[in-house]
Amino acid sequence: MAQAKKAISKTSGKLSARNAARAAVKTYHNYIDGEWVESQSGEMFENINPADTRDIVGRFPLSTSDDVNAAVNAAHGAFDRWRNTPAPKRAEILFRLGEILIRDKEQFTADMTREMGKVLKEAGGDVQEAIDCTYYTAGEGRRLHGFTTPAEMRSKFAMCIRQPVGLCGLITPWNFPMAIPSWKLIPALICGNTVVLKPAEDTPLSTYNLVKACEEAGIPPGVVNLVTGYGESVGAAMTNHTALRLISFTGSTETGRIVASACAERNAICSLEMGGKNAIIVMDDADIDLAVEGAIWGAFGTSGQRCTASSRLVVHKKVYKQFVSKLVEEAKALRVGNGADPKTDVGPVINNDAVEKIMSYIRIGRNDDGAKLACGGKRLSRGDYANGYFIEPTVFTDAAPDMRISQEEIFGPVTTVIPANSLEDAIQIANGVRYGLSAAIYTQNVNRAFKAMNDMYTGIFYVNASTIGAEVHLPFGGTKATGNGHREAGTQVLDIFSEWKSIYVDFSGKLQRAQIDVESPQ
Ligand code: UN1
């Protein structure tokens, strides 16, 4: 009896400690018209640490279309003033934003690892990418080049300038929760647009940190509005909002198609960045150790949760055995754990749905496809893993190019090795998927490298480097089901967030009819 009592009091002690911890969880707000406000419904959702689901990172507004409407109104109210702010002045504010991100990089990195799971080094890289994007793109404030060109007629001047698109809706994913919002936000702002930004429901804190920094940098009220919540409510309300002239979306190809259809219905501009099934080709003359290192980094970095992840390894049959045995050895040596522990190589995956999806692909690979499971394949759920979403780095070998695990995006720590007979064969296999984001070749032969560079139909290509690691001053995006023809980053992103205006100035003082008053050459 006494023992039972003790157990009860121990449990209730534990419960009250947990309740106290829950009560201490920080509450965050939407940012609308320069004010931090609750959602109009007052409801919240929890941001959970994927390495330890007992750890609630924060509570965020569970917003609805009412909040989206308020944010769009704010963006509308701020637009004229912001678009008429000289671009070099807009840039000055963005340079200040860059400084704040540098100042708070360590905190933002820790926050990101806690909410998203990736290891600290990679979370720091994500914040750094936002810093790089901010500095690089802010520099456009003193360029935003248009062009002049001769006019057909005498005393007539012709030129082309960029004008902002207007109000932009930005819908961003959880895998790069600060970098990808920055890829959209900073170019939108430098071009003179105002925005409504919806971060992924799994990782709102990193985007909140970015928006908070925008406020501190002095971006005027209404120019940047943050609305947190779910795709079905907030994302859909944005996508269908007639005042949002542009929707920029990064996420799955399936959701992207819904976004694109909704935008088509109302003639909105739509920029999509979606899936990938990226291949590394390993040739028989490759530096095999280097290729293995690149494959491990590309397949298991960010737990394979990059759209650029090296999810297929297409290996020349002459080096196949050697490559596979080193790869498996290295994959087995990876330490899976909490990303906050500096000894961890591979963190958790984002949530339970991700675990289920990845595990179902592992089953498909073993049972339906009949590929060989060379290592990994299990969910880790004992001891330190008990409260998180951990999956072993998994390698399938002897796979055929048409298997589902060779074709479909798994978005987890799983890679598939496919043998190839020749360079031509490897290129055909690598191109033989519905996606076209990134690809790579490992070879010492310059002709082979250039042939693959020429023939791979992807938006990004690497020679003797992995499929991940794009830099912000080059265009980012892909062909086929990866996108809809746009490129983020680089100066090319300006073509998403600005529209061309062609301007003709006739200083002849008389009516000159183009294509009609044709002057014959003397
Ligand atoms: C993504 O995978 O969604 O090139 C973005 C890379 C990173 C960005 C990845 N700089 O891997």
Tab-separated table of C-alpha atoms and ligand atoms in Angstrom, residues 118 125-126 129 173 175-176 179-180 183 250-251 273-274 278 297 302 304-309 409 411 437-438 460 462 467-472 476 488, ligand 1:
chain	number	residue	atom	x	y	z
A	118	LYS	CA	19.476	18.886	-38.404
A	125	GLY	CA	24.974	26.553	-42.691
A	126	ASP	CA	21.276	27.244	-43.156
A	129	GLU	CA	22.834	30.800	-46.432
A	173	PRO	CA	9.246	24.301	-46.307
A	175	ASN	CA	13.944	21.502	-44.347
A	176	PHE	CA	15.697	24.874	-44.794
A	179	ALA	CA	17.546	29.834	-45.925
A	180	ILE	CA	14.561	29.155	-48.170
A	183	TRP	CA	15.645	33.134	-50.905
A	250	THR	CA	8.720	25.323	-52.168
A	251	GLY	CA	7.546	21.857	-51.172
A	273	GLU	CA	10.401	24.629	-56.401
A	274	MET	CA	9.645	20.983	-55.760
A	278	ASN	CA	19.212	13.364	-57.760
A	297	TRP	CA	27.365	13.674	-47.458
A	302	THR	CA	20.210	16.698	-43.293
A	304	GLY	CA	18.477	12.999	-46.627
A	305	GLN	CA	15.824	15.683	-46.291
A	306	ARG	CA	17.047	17.981	-49.038
A	307	CYS	CA	15.421	18.264	-52.414
A	308	THR	CA	19.007	18.087	-53.702
A	309	ALA	CA	19.845	14.896	-51.735
A	409	GLU	CA	11.372	10.915	-53.769
A	411	PHE	CA	13.082	12.468	-48.500
A	437	LEU	CA	16.970	19.244	-59.911
A	438	SER	CA	20.592	18.250	-59.353
A	460	ILE	CA	22.192	22.016	-61.247
A	462	TYR	CA	28.409	19.089	-60.131
A	467	THR	CA	24.546	16.894	-55.490
A	468	ILE	CA	24.044	19.236	-52.518
A	469	GLY	CA	25.664	22.534	-51.658
A	470	ALA	CA	24.313	25.104	-54.109
A	471	GLU	CA	25.558	28.676	-53.565
A	472	VAL	CA	23.194	31.648	-53.438
A	476	PHE	CA	18.719	27.351	-58.121
A	488	GLU	CA	15.533	31.145	-57.387
B	1	UN1	C1	16.740	22.019	-50.568
B	1	UN1	O1	17.228	20.911	-50.669
B	1	UN1	O2	15.526	22.151	-50.366
B	1	UN1	O3	22.077	23.029	-52.393
B	1	UN1	C2	17.568	23.225	-50.649
B	1	UN1	C3	21.768	22.701	-51.257
B	1	UN1	C4	21.304	23.771	-50.286
B	1	UN1	C5	19.878	24.094	-50.510
B	1	UN1	C6	19.003	22.893	-50.566
B	1	UN1	N1	22.122	24.950	-50.449
B	1	UN1	O4	21.810	21.550	-50.887
